[in-house]
């Protein structure tokens, strides 16, 4: 297991063999420090929970689990938004040798039921009672012995269902808790189900050793500090958030504030003023779109000043990385531009950001470079659930925003046929739960994991990911295009809220676009055009042509179709990790797609789907 060069003061790295060890040592080291902050709606304020508070809550959950007769190896499922009780439920289960199966709070009842049945979960905690109503209406799930709601309202007709207030013991009832065996480093800790963009999700099996090795290695290259405050808004069901923003934060003694939800994210940034965030690209893209929209409403002189600021900031950044030099005038004008332009724009993220980490999907180089130039320390990394999940990352001292950085300590990489990336290391999963065939398809007997991602080049081990091996659109001309790269560029346009490129077995590429309605209204008014006519499509094509100018002719967008409703988890068009369910979108949006190829040969429906298997 990879060990950090120096552990956070108060922790003995040599004694940390499981996630439970990390938590217990953290409680002993800093019992009175704030561990988590949560906004309490009833009293309208943020409340801090110390490590001692969490330890007492964990003890209550442990006793409750023991009373249920749960034994080591049993699966417990958690379906709730990020909150201290999520942590308590998870850590209590891990301490008893139970295995956590995390469900996304916004997932569909049918998908949640499939995950519960496939994992054989015996226990389920839900945030709201109605979620269990919806799940049980889909599947009775006889293996479930108990369902606990974190809020009142569980139906009396189901003897298994109970509100937490009637189930969790009070602290004074836990003093004489029964003894129990501790988990070992090679015991299963987590079954994390992948997104399942093209089919049912697969359960990734990770041990305490897998996850802890990933925590230790990540802490060497991009450490969280005891003085940091992390704003947590990615779901804890996402392995990226759980490893880097939860277990890593415990190891480092970092304070974590749980957001009130995406709609109130800007308020939370302003009130918490985090020093570190861990996010997926879509959050940064949203802030970028907001920034571009605001600039579009300002005079030309202000827009030119902004472009000058970004260009100057980028030159200064390259010099700091030893990859270029700033101009002499930069040193004269930068202090003024930083004060007047750069800092006020970045202040929307709270104004004291030490590091921002993006992972889970490719981040547009345009978005990344803009934020870095303005002074936001934005690092892009790469990983996948099957790897625990972090594989590589840039660092504050060595950051190339067009890459996903260098492999973390202990991780080996190599390329296979068609440039596919293979990784090996102590964080690699044991297997897919109950699916030996799927396991054998991606995991070799000597421990190499086939990622399914294509590497453009391995320059001194730095990774440059260009897309999925099988995520290629093969047009009727025989030309092949990677939709992810094109979509990355188009998402940076303020007119675009969501976009999906299509063209399999067709003569050219088209873009299905969910427009940003506010920006759309403003653009149509300024140009004097309708919001559903040919003139609007031409405006999209003009913008897209500028953004894709560096790509070959066959990779250009020839037609644009507007989709009225956003693609969400609720309507089945997106996974809980915000990835598009492409085949489903192609089916539902066929009335928009087909007219874009009027007069051309229409391939069979099966041929028009992506040659893609994203697992």
Coordinates of C-alpha atoms in Angstrom, one line a residue:
X1 CA 0.0 0.0 0.0
X2 CA 1.4 3.4 -0.9
X3 CA 2.2 5.5 2.1
X4 CA 2.3 9.3 2.2
X5 CA 5.6 10.9 2.8
X6 CA 4.4 12.8 5.8
X7 CA 1.0 12.3 7.5
X8 CA -1.2 15.1 8.8
X9 CA 0.0 15.9 12.3
X10 CA -1.9 13.8 14.8
X11 CA -2.3 10.7 12.6
X12 CA 0.0 7.7 12.6
X13 CA 0.1 6.6 9.0
X14 CA 1.8 3.3 10.0
X15 CA -1.3 2.3 11.9
X16 CA -3.8 3.2 9.2
X17 CA -4.9 -0.1 7.6
X18 CA -8.6 0.5 7.1
X19 CA -10.9 3.5 6.6
X20 CA -12.2 2.9 10.1
X21 CA -8.6 3.3 11.5
X22 CA -8.5 6.7 9.7
X23 CA -11.7 7.9 11.3
X24 CA -10.9 6.7 14.8
X25 CA -7.4 8.3 14.7
X26 CA -8.9 11.5 13.4
X27 CA -11.4 11.6 16.3
X28 CA -8.6 11.1 18.8
X29 CA -6.3 13.6 17.2
X30 CA -8.7 16.5 16.8
X31 CA -11.8 15.8 18.8
X32 CA -13.0 19.4 19.2
X33 CA -12.4 20.6 15.7
X34 CA -15.3 21.1 13.3
X35 CA -15.6 18.2 10.9
X36 CA -18.7 19.1 9.0
X37 CA -21.1 22.0 8.5
X38 CA -24.7 21.6 7.5
X39 CA -27.3 24.3 6.9
X40 CA -30.2 23.8 9.3
X41 CA -33.4 25.1 7.7
X42 CA -35.3 25.2 11.0
X43 CA -33.0 27.7 12.6
X44 CA -31.8 29.3 9.3
X45 CA -28.0 29.0 9.9
X46 CA -25.0 26.8 9.4
X47 CA -24.2 24.4 12.2
X48 CA -20.8 22.8 12.9
X49 CA -20.4 19.2 14.0
X50 CA -17.1 18.3 15.7
X51 CA -15.3 15.0 15.3
X52 CA -16.6 14.1 18.8
X53 CA -20.1 14.8 17.6
X54 CA -19.6 12.5 14.6
X55 CA -18.0 9.8 16.8
X56 CA -21.1 9.7 19.0
X57 CA -23.4 9.6 16.0
X58 CA -21.4 6.7 14.5
X59 CA -21.8 4.8 17.8
X60 CA -25.5 5.2 17.7
X61 CA -25.7 3.9 14.1
X62 CA -23.4 0.9 15.1
X63 CA -25.7 -0.1 17.9
X64 CA -28.8 0.2 15.7
X65 CA -27.1 -2.0 13.0
X66 CA -26.2 -4.6 15.7
X67 CA -29.8 -4.6 16.9
X68 CA -30.9 -5.4 13.3
X69 CA -28.7 -8.5 13.4
X70 CA -26.5 -7.3 10.5
X71 CA -23.2 -9.2 10.2
X72 CA -19.9 -8.6 8.4
X73 CA -20.3 -8.8 4.7
X74 CA -24.0 -7.8 4.6
X75 CA -24.8 -4.9 2.3
X76 CA -26.3 -1.7 3.5
X77 CA -27.6 0.9 1.0
X78 CA -27.7 4.7 1.5
X79 CA -29.9 6.9 -0.7
X80 CA -29.6 10.4 0.6
X81 CA -28.1 13.8 -0.1
X82 CA -24.7 14.6 1.4
X83 CA -25.1 15.2 5.2
X84 CA -23.4 14.2 8.5
X85 CA -25.8 11.2 8.8
X86 CA -24.6 9.9 5.5
X87 CA -21.1 9.8 6.9
X88 CA -22.3 8.3 10.2
X89 CA -24.3 5.5 8.5
X90 CA -21.4 4.7 6.2
X91 CA -18.6 4.8 8.9
X92 CA -20.7 2.8 11.4
X93 CA -21.3 0.1 8.8
X94 CA -17.6 -0.1 7.8
X95 CA -16.6 -0.5 11.4
X96 CA -18.8 -3.6 11.6
X97 CA -17.5 -5.1 8.4
X98 CA -20.7 -4.2 6.5
X99 CA -20.4 -3.2 2.8
X100 CA -21.8 0.2 1.7
X101 CA -23.9 0.4 -1.5
X102 CA -24.5 4.1 -2.3
X103 CA -27.4 5.1 -4.4
X104 CA -27.8 8.5 -6.0
X105 CA -30.4 10.6 -4.3
X106 CA -31.8 11.8 -7.7
X107 CA -31.9 8.3 -9.3
X108 CA -35.1 6.8 -10.7
X109 CA -37.1 4.4 -8.5
X110 CA -36.6 1.6 -11.1
X111 CA -32.8 2.0 -11.3
X112 CA -32.6 2.2 -7.5
X113 CA -34.6 -1.0 -7.2
X114 CA -32.4 -2.8 -9.7
X115 CA -29.3 -1.8 -7.7
X116 CA -30.8 -2.9 -4.4
X117 CA -31.9 -6.3 -5.8
X118 CA -28.6 -6.9 -7.6
X119 CA -26.4 -6.1 -4.6
X120 CA -28.7 -8.1 -2.2
X121 CA -28.8 -5.2 0.2
X122 CA -30.5 -6.1 3.6
X123 CA -30.8 -2.5 4.8
X124 CA -31.7 0.8 3.2
X125 CA -31.6 4.3 4.5
X126 CA -33.5 6.9 2.4
X127 CA -33.6 10.7 2.9
X128 CA -37.4 10.9 2.3
X129 CA -40.1 8.4 3.0
X130 CA -41.8 9.0 -0.4
X131 CA -38.6 7.6 -2.0
X132 CA -39.3 4.2 -0.5
X133 CA -42.9 4.4 -1.6
X134 CA -41.8 4.9 -5.2
X135 CA -39.1 2.2 -5.0
X136 CA -41.3 -0.4 -3.4
X137 CA -44.0 0.3 -6.0
X138 CA -41.5 -0.8 -8.6
X139 CA -40.1 -3.9 -6.7
X140 CA -41.1 -5.4 -3.4
X141 CA -37.4 -6.3 -2.7
X142 CA -38.0 -9.1 -0.2
X143 CA -34.2 -9.3 0.7
X144 CA -34.5 -5.9 2.4
X145 CA -35.0 -6.4 6.2
X146 CA -35.2 -2.7 7.2
X147 CA -35.8 0.6 5.6
X148 CA -35.1 3.8 7.6
X149 CA -36.1 7.3 6.5
X150 CA -34.1 10.3 7.7
X151 CA -37.4 12.4 7.6
X152 CA -40.7 11.5 9.1
X153 CA -43.6 9.9 7.1
X154 CA -42.8 6.2 6.6
X155 CA -45.9 4.2 5.7
X156 CA -47.3 2.1 8.5
X157 CA -48.4 -0.6 6.1
X158 CA -44.8 -1.8 5.6
X159 CA -43.5 -3.3 8.8
X160 CA -39.9 -2.9 7.5
X161 CA -40.2 0.9 7.2
X162 CA -39.5 3.2 10.1
X163 CA -38.6 6.8 10.7
X164 CA -35.1 7.4 12.1
X165 CA -36.5 9.1 15.2
X166 CA -38.2 5.7 16.1
X167 CA -35.2 3.6 15.2
X168 CA -31.8 5.2 16.1
X169 CA -30.9 4.8 19.8
X170 CA -30.1 7.8 22.0
X171 CA -26.4 8.3 22.9
X172 CA -26.9 7.2 26.5
X173 CA -28.3 3.8 25.2
X174 CA -25.0 3.0 23.4
X175 CA -22.6 3.1 26.2
X176 CA -22.6 -0.7 26.7
X177 CA -22.4 -1.6 23.0
X178 CA -21.6 -5.2 22.1
X179 CA -18.1 -6.0 21.0
X180 CA -17.6 -6.9 17.3
X181 CA -14.8 -8.0 15.0
X182 CA -12.9 -5.2 13.2
X183 CA -12.6 -5.3 9.4
X184 CA -9.3 -6.0 7.8
X185 CA -7.6 -4.1 4.9
X186 CA -8.6 -6.7 2.3
X187 CA -12.2 -6.9 3.4
X188 CA -14.8 -5.5 1.0
X189 CA -15.8 -1.9 1.9
X190 CA -17.8 -0.6 -1.0
X191 CA -19.8 -1.8 -4.0
X192 CA -20.1 1.3 -6.2
X193 CA -22.3 1.1 -9.2
X194 CA -21.1 2.7 -12.4
X195 CA -23.3 5.0 -14.3
X196 CA -24.6 2.5 -16.8
X197 CA -25.0 4.9 -19.8
X198 CA -25.8 2.1 -22.2
X199 CA -27.3 -0.5 -19.9
X200 CA -27.6 -1.6 -16.3
X201 CA -24.9 -0.4 -14.0
X202 CA -22.2 -2.7 -12.8
X203 CA -21.1 -3.0 -9.1
X204 CA -17.4 -2.2 -8.6
X205 CA -16.0 -4.0 -5.6
X206 CA -13.4 -2.0 -3.6
X207 CA -11.7 -3.1 -0.4
X208 CA -10.4 -0.9 2.4
X209 CA -6.9 -1.3 1.0
X210 CA -8.0 -0.2 -2.5
X211 CA -9.6 3.0 -1.3
X212 CA -7.0 3.9 1.3
X213 CA -4.1 3.4 -1.1
X214 CA -5.9 5.9 -3.4
X215 CA -6.4 8.3 -0.6
X216 CA -2.7 8.1 0.5
X217 CA -1.4 8.5 -3.1
X218 CA -3.7 11.5 -3.9
X219 CA -2.7 13.2 -0.6
X220 CA 0.9 13.1 -1.8
X221 CA 0.3 15.0 -5.0
X222 CA -2.7 17.3 -4.2
X223 CA -3.1 17.3 -0.4
X224 CA -6.0 18.7 1.4
X225 CA -4.9 20.7 4.4
X226 CA -6.2 20.8 8.0
X227 CA -6.8 24.5 7.4
X228 CA -8.9 23.9 4.3
X229 CA -12.7 24.3 4.0
X230 CA -14.2 22.1 1.3
X231 CA -17.6 22.8 -0.2
X232 CA -19.1 19.3 -0.9
X233 CA -21.8 19.2 -3.7
X234 CA -20.9 16.1 -5.7
X235 CA -23.0 13.2 -4.5
X236 CA -21.2 10.9 -2.0
X237 CA -22.5 8.1 -4.2
X238 CA -19.9 9.3 -6.7
X239 CA -16.6 7.5 -5.9
X240 CA -14.7 10.6 -6.9
X241 CA -16.3 12.6 -4.2
X242 CA -16.2 9.8 -1.7
X243 CA -12.5 9.1 -2.0
X244 CA -11.2 12.6 -2.5
X245 CA -13.8 14.8 -0.7
X246 CA -14.8 12.4 2.2
X247 CA -12.1 9.8 3.1
X248 CA -9.2 12.1 2.1
X249 CA -10.7 14.9 4.1
X250 CA -10.9 12.7 7.2
X251 CA -7.3 11.7 6.8
X252 CA -6.3 15.4 6.4
X253 CA -8.6 16.8 9.2
X254 CA -10.2 19.1 6.6
X255 CA -13.5 20.8 7.4
X256 CA -16.3 19.9 4.9
X257 CA -19.5 22.0 4.4
X258 CA -22.4 20.2 2.7
X259 CA -24.2 22.3 0.1
X260 CA -27.9 23.0 0.3
X261 CA -28.2 21.9 -3.3
X262 CA -27.2 23.0 -6.8
X263 CA -29.9 25.7 -7.0
X264 CA -28.3 27.4 -4.0
X265 CA -24.7 26.7 -4.9
X266 CA -23.8 30.4 -5.5
X267 CA -25.2 31.3 -2.1
X268 CA -23.2 28.5 -0.5
X269 CA -20.0 29.7 -2.2
X270 CA -20.6 33.2 -0.9
X271 CA -21.3 32.1 2.7
X272 CA -18.9 29.2 3.1
X273 CA -16.0 30.8 1.1
X274 CA -14.3 27.4 0.5
X275 CA -10.6 27.1 0.0
X276 CA -11.0 23.8 -2.0
X277 CA -13.6 22.2 -4.2
X278 CA -13.9 18.9 -6.0
X279 CA -16.2 18.9 -9.0
X280 CA -17.1 17.6 -12.4
X281 CA -16.6 19.8 -15.5
X282 CA -20.3 20.8 -15.8
X283 CA -20.1 23.1 -12.7
X284 CA -17.1 25.0 -14.1
X285 CA -18.8 25.1 -17.5
X286 CA -21.9 26.7 -15.9
X287 CA -19.9 29.4 -14.2
X288 CA -18.0 30.0 -17.4
X289 CA -21.3 30.4 -19.3
X290 CA -22.6 32.8 -16.7
X291 CA -19.4 34.8 -17.0
X292 CA -19.6 34.9 -20.8
X293 CA -23.2 35.9 -20.6
X294 CA -22.5 38.8 -18.3
X295 CA -19.6 40.0 -20.5
X296 CA -21.8 39.9 -23.6
X297 CA -24.0 42.5 -22.0
X298 CA -21.1 44.9 -21.3
X299 CA -19.6 47.5 -23.7
X300 CA -17.0 46.4 -26.2
X301 CA -14.3 48.2 -24.2
X302 CA -15.0 46.0 -21.2
X303 CA -15.0 42.8 -23.3
X304 CA -11.6 43.8 -24.8
X305 CA -10.2 44.5 -21.4
X306 CA -11.4 41.0 -20.3
X307 CA -9.6 39.4 -23.2
X308 CA -6.5 41.3 -22.5
X309 CA -6.6 40.2 -18.8
X310 CA -7.0 36.6 -19.8
X311 CA -4.2 36.7 -22.3
X312 CA -1.9 38.4 -19.8
X313 CA -2.9 36.1 -17.0
X314 CA -2.2 33.1 -19.2
X315 CA 1.3 34.3 -20.1
X316 CA 2.1 34.9 -16.5
X317 CA 0.8 31.4 -15.6
X318 CA 3.0 29.8 -18.3
X319 CA 6.0 31.6 -16.9
X320 CA 5.2 30.3 -13.4
X321 CA 5.2 26.8 -14.8
X322 CA 8.5 27.3 -16.6
X323 CA 6.9 27.1 -20.0
X324 CA 7.2 30.6 -21.4
X325 CA 7.7 34.2 -20.5
X326 CA 5.5 37.1 -19.7
X327 CA 5.8 40.4 -21.6
X328 CA 7.4 43.3 -19.9
X329 CA 4.2 45.3 -20.0
X330 CA 2.5 42.4 -18.1
X331 CA 4.4 43.3 -14.9
X332 CA 3.2 46.9 -15.2
X333 CA -0.5 46.3 -15.9
X334 CA -1.2 43.0 -14.2
X335 CA -1.7 44.3 -10.6
X336 CA -4.4 46.7 -11.9
X337 CA -6.1 44.2 -14.1
X338 CA -6.0 41.5 -11.4
X339 CA -7.6 44.0 -8.9
X340 CA -10.2 45.4 -11.3
X341 CA -11.1 42.4 -13.6
X342 CA -9.7 39.1 -12.4
X343 CA -10.4 39.0 -8.7
X344 CA -14.0 40.3 -8.9
X345 CA -14.9 37.6 -11.5
X346 CA -13.4 34.8 -9.4
X347 CA -15.1 36.2 -6.3
X348 CA -18.3 34.3 -7.3
X349 CA -16.5 31.2 -5.9
X350 CA -16.0 32.8 -2.5
X351 CA -12.8 34.7 -3.1
X352 CA -10.3 32.5 -1.2
X353 CA -9.9 29.3 -3.4
X354 CA -6.6 27.5 -2.9
X355 CA -7.3 24.6 -5.3
X356 CA -10.2 23.5 -7.5
X357 CA -10.1 19.9 -8.8
X358 CA -12.1 18.8 -11.9
X359 CA -12.6 15.1 -12.7
X360 CA -15.2 12.6 -13.9
X361 CA -15.2 13.8 -17.5
X362 CA -13.0 16.0 -19.9
X363 CA -12.9 19.7 -19.1
X364 CA -12.8 22.1 -22.1
X365 CA -9.3 23.6 -22.4
X366 CA -10.9 27.0 -23.1
X367 CA -12.8 26.9 -19.8
X368 CA -9.8 25.7 -17.9
X369 CA -7.3 28.2 -19.4
X370 CA -9.7 31.1 -18.7
X371 CA -10.1 30.3 -15.0
X372 CA -6.4 29.6 -14.6
X373 CA -5.6 32.9 -16.3
X374 CA -7.9 34.7 -13.9
X375 CA -6.2 33.2 -10.9
X376 CA -8.3 30.1 -10.1
X377 CA -5.9 27.2 -9.3
X378 CA -7.9 24.7 -11.4
X379 CA -6.4 21.2 -11.8
X380 CA -7.8 18.5 -14.0
X381 CA -7.4 14.8 -13.1
X382 CA -8.6 11.5 -14.5
X383 CA -9.9 8.3 -13.0
X384 CA -12.7 5.7 -13.1
X385 CA -14.6 3.9 -10.4
X386 CA -12.8 0.7 -11.2
X387 CA -9.5 2.3 -10.2
X388 CA -10.6 3.5 -6.8
X389 CA -11.0 6.1 -8.6
X390 CA -8.0 8.4 -9.1
X391 CA -5.5 7.5 -11.8
X392 CA -3.8 10.7 -12.6
X393 CA -3.9 14.4 -11.8
X394 CA -2.1 17.7 -12.5
X395 CA -0.6 19.5 -9.5
X396 CA -0.2 23.1 -8.5
X397 CA 3.5 23.0 -9.4
X398 CA 3.0 21.1 -12.7
X399 CA -0.3 21.9 -14.4
X400 CA -1.1 21.4 -18.1
X401 CA -4.8 22.1 -18.6
X402 CA -4.9 20.2 -21.8
X403 CA -3.8 17.0 -20.0
X404 CA -5.1 15.0 -17.1
X405 CA -1.7 15.1 -15.4
X406 CA 0.7 12.4 -14.3
X407 CA -0.3 9.0 -12.8
X408 CA -0.5 9.2 -9.0
X409 CA 2.2 7.3 -7.0
X410 CA 1.8 3.5 -7.2
X411 CA -0.2 3.6 -10.5
X412 CA 1.3 2.1 -13.7
X413 CA 0.1 2.9 -17.2
X414 CA 0.6 1.5 -20.6
X415 CA -1.2 1.8 -24.0
X416 CA -2.7 -1.0 -26.0
X417 CA -4.1 -1.4 -29.4
X418 CA -5.8 1.8 -30.8
X419 CA -4.1 3.8 -28.1
X420 CA -6.3 2.4 -25.3
X421 CA -5.1 3.2 -21.8
X422 CA -4.4 0.4 -19.3
X423 CA -3.7 1.0 -15.6
X424 CA -2.5 -1.1 -12.8
X425 CA -2.1 -0.4 -9.1
X426 CA -3.2 -1.0 -5.5
X427 CA -6.5 0.9 -6.1
X428 CA -7.8 -1.4 -8.9
X429 CA -11.1 -3.1 -8.1
X430 CA -11.4 -6.7 -7.1
X431 CA -14.2 -7.5 -9.6
X432 CA -17.7 -6.5 -10.7
X433 CA -20.2 -7.8 -8.2
X434 CA -21.8 -11.0 -9.4
X435 CA -20.5 -10.5 -13.0
X436 CA -17.4 -12.6 -13.8
X437 CA -17.8 -12.2 -17.5
X438 CA -17.8 -8.4 -17.3
X439 CA -14.8 -8.6 -14.9
X440 CA -12.8 -10.7 -17.3
X441 CA -13.6 -8.3 -20.2
X442 CA -11.7 -5.4 -18.5
X443 CA -9.4 -6.9 -15.9
X444 CA -6.5 -9.2 -16.8
X445 CA -5.1 -11.9 -14.6
X446 CA -2.0 -9.9 -13.9
X447 CA -4.0 -6.9 -12.7
X448 CA -4.2 -4.6 -15.8
X449 CA -7.5 -2.7 -16.1
X450 CA -8.7 -1.8 -19.6
X451 CA -10.1 1.7 -19.2
X452 CA -11.7 2.0 -22.6
X453 CA -10.3 5.5 -22.9
X454 CA -8.0 6.6 -25.7
X455 CA -4.7 8.3 -25.0
X456 CA -3.4 10.7 -27.7
X457 CA 0.2 10.5 -26.4
X458 CA 2.1 9.6 -23.4
X459 CA 4.8 12.3 -23.1
X460 CA 7.0 11.6 -20.1
X461 CA 4.0 9.7 -18.7
X462 CA 1.7 12.7 -18.8
X463 CA -1.8 11.5 -20.0
X464 CA -3.8 13.2 -22.7
X465 CA -7.3 11.6 -23.0
X466 CA -9.1 12.2 -26.3
X467 CA -12.2 10.1 -25.8
X468 CA -13.6 6.6 -25.5
X469 CA -12.2 3.8 -27.7
X470 CA -15.7 2.8 -28.8
X471 CA -17.2 6.3 -28.6
X472 CA -16.8 7.0 -32.3
X473 CA -19.3 8.1 -34.8
X474 CA -18.7 6.3 -38.1
X475 CA -20.4 8.3 -40.9
X476 CA -21.6 6.8 -44.2
X477 CA -18.5 8.3 -45.8
X478 CA -16.3 6.1 -43.6
X479 CA -15.0 9.1 -41.7
X480 CA -14.8 8.7 -37.9
X481 CA -15.4 11.5 -35.4
X482 CA -15.1 11.6 -31.6
X483 CA -18.3 13.2 -30.3
X484 CA -16.8 14.0 -26.8
X485 CA -14.2 16.4 -28.2
X486 CA -16.7 18.3 -30.3
X487 CA -19.2 18.5 -27.5
X488 CA -16.5 19.8 -25.2
X489 CA -16.0 22.8 -27.5
X490 CA -19.7 23.5 -28.1
X491 CA -20.6 23.4 -24.4
X492 CA -18.4 26.6 -23.9
X493 CA -20.9 28.6 -25.9
X494 CA -23.4 30.5 -23.7
X495 CA -26.2 29.6 -26.1
X496 CA -25.7 25.9 -25.2
X497 CA -27.0 24.4 -22.0
X498 CA -26.6 20.7 -23.2
X499 CA -25.5 19.3 -26.5
X500 CA -25.1 15.9 -28.1
X501 CA -23.5 15.2 -31.5
X502 CA -25.1 12.6 -33.8
X503 CA -24.3 11.2 -37.2
X504 CA -23.7 7.4 -37.0
X505 CA -24.2 5.9 -40.5
X506 CA -25.2 9.4 -41.8
X507 CA -23.5 11.6 -44.3
X508 CA -22.6 14.4 -41.8
X509 CA -22.6 15.4 -38.2
X510 CA -25.5 17.3 -36.5
X511 CA -25.9 18.7 -33.0
X512 CA -28.9 18.2 -30.8
X513 CA -28.9 21.3 -28.5
X514 CA -30.8 22.1 -25.3
X515 CA -30.5 25.9 -25.4
X516 CA -29.8 28.2 -22.5
X517 CA -33.2 29.9 -22.6
X518 CA -32.2 33.2 -21.1
X519 CA -29.3 33.7 -23.4
X520 CA -31.4 32.5 -26.4
X521 CA -34.0 35.2 -25.7
X522 CA -31.4 37.9 -25.5
X523 CA -29.6 36.7 -28.7
X524 CA -32.9 36.5 -30.7
X525 CA -33.9 40.0 -29.6
X526 CA -30.5 41.5 -30.4
X527 CA -30.5 39.9 -33.9
X528 CA -34.2 40.4 -34.6
X529 CA -34.9 36.8 -35.3
X530 CA -37.4 34.2 -34.0
X531 CA -36.4 31.5 -31.5
X532 CA -37.4 28.6 -33.8
X533 CA -36.5 29.5 -37.3
X534 CA -33.8 29.0 -39.9
X535 CA -32.0 32.2 -38.9
X536 CA -31.5 30.9 -35.4
X537 CA -30.0 27.7 -36.8
X538 CA -27.6 29.7 -38.9
X539 CA -26.5 31.6 -35.8
X540 CA -25.7 28.4 -34.0
X541 CA -23.9 27.1 -37.1
X542 CA -21.9 30.3 -37.3
X543 CA -20.9 30.0 -33.6
X544 CA -20.1 26.4 -33.9
X545 CA -18.0 26.9 -37.0
X546 CA -15.8 29.3 -35.2
X547 CA -15.3 27.0 -32.3
X548 CA -14.6 24.0 -34.5
X549 CA -12.4 25.8 -37.0
X550 CA -9.3 23.7 -36.1
X551 CA -11.1 20.4 -36.8
X552 CA -11.2 18.7 -40.2
X553 CA -14.2 19.4 -42.5
X554 CA -15.9 16.1 -41.8
X555 CA -15.9 16.9 -38.1
X556 CA -17.9 20.1 -38.6
X557 CA -21.5 20.5 -37.5
X558 CA -23.8 20.8 -40.6
X559 CA -27.2 21.1 -39.0
X560 CA -28.6 22.0 -35.5
X561 CA -31.8 20.8 -33.9
X562 CA -33.2 22.4 -30.7
X563 CA -34.6 20.1 -28.0
X564 CA -37.2 21.7 -25.7
X565 CA -36.7 19.7 -22.5
X566 CA -33.3 19.4 -20.6
X567 CA -31.8 15.9 -20.4
X568 CA -32.1 14.9 -16.7
X569 CA -31.9 11.9 -14.4
X570 CA -35.6 12.2 -13.8
X571 CA -36.6 11.8 -17.5
X572 CA -34.1 9.1 -18.0
X573 CA -31.8 11.0 -20.4
X574 CA -28.9 11.4 -18.1
X575 CA -27.1 9.2 -15.5
X576 CA -26.8 10.4 -11.9
X577 CA -23.2 11.4 -12.7
X578 CA -24.5 13.8 -15.4
X579 CA -23.5 11.7 -18.4
X580 CA -25.9 11.6 -21.3
X581 CA -27.7 8.3 -22.1
X582 CA -27.0 8.7 -25.8
X583 CA -29.0 5.9 -27.2
X584 CA -32.1 6.9 -25.2
X585 CA -31.7 10.5 -26.4
X586 CA -31.5 9.4 -30.0
X587 CA -34.7 7.4 -29.6
X588 CA -36.7 10.2 -27.9
X589 CA -35.4 13.0 -30.0
X590 CA -35.9 11.2 -33.3
X591 CA -38.6 13.8 -34.3
X592 CA -35.9 16.5 -34.1
X593 CA -33.1 14.4 -35.6
X594 CA -34.7 12.9 -38.7
X595 CA -35.6 16.3 -40.3
X596 CA -31.9 17.3 -40.1
X597 CA -31.2 14.5 -42.7
X598 CA -34.2 15.2 -45.0
X599 CA -33.4 14.1 -48.6
X600 CA -30.6 11.8 -47.5
X601 CA -30.6 8.0 -47.1
X602 CA -32.1 7.0 -43.7
X603 CA -30.2 4.0 -42.2
X604 CA -32.0 1.4 -40.1
X605 CA -32.6 2.5 -36.5
X606 CA -30.1 0.0 -35.2
X607 CA -27.3 1.3 -37.5
X608 CA -27.9 4.9 -36.4
X609 CA -26.9 4.2 -32.8
X610 CA -23.5 4.9 -31.5
X611 CA -20.8 2.2 -31.7
X612 CA -20.3 2.8 -27.9
X613 CA -20.1 0.8 -24.8
X614 CA -19.5 3.1 -21.8
X615 CA -20.4 0.6 -19.1

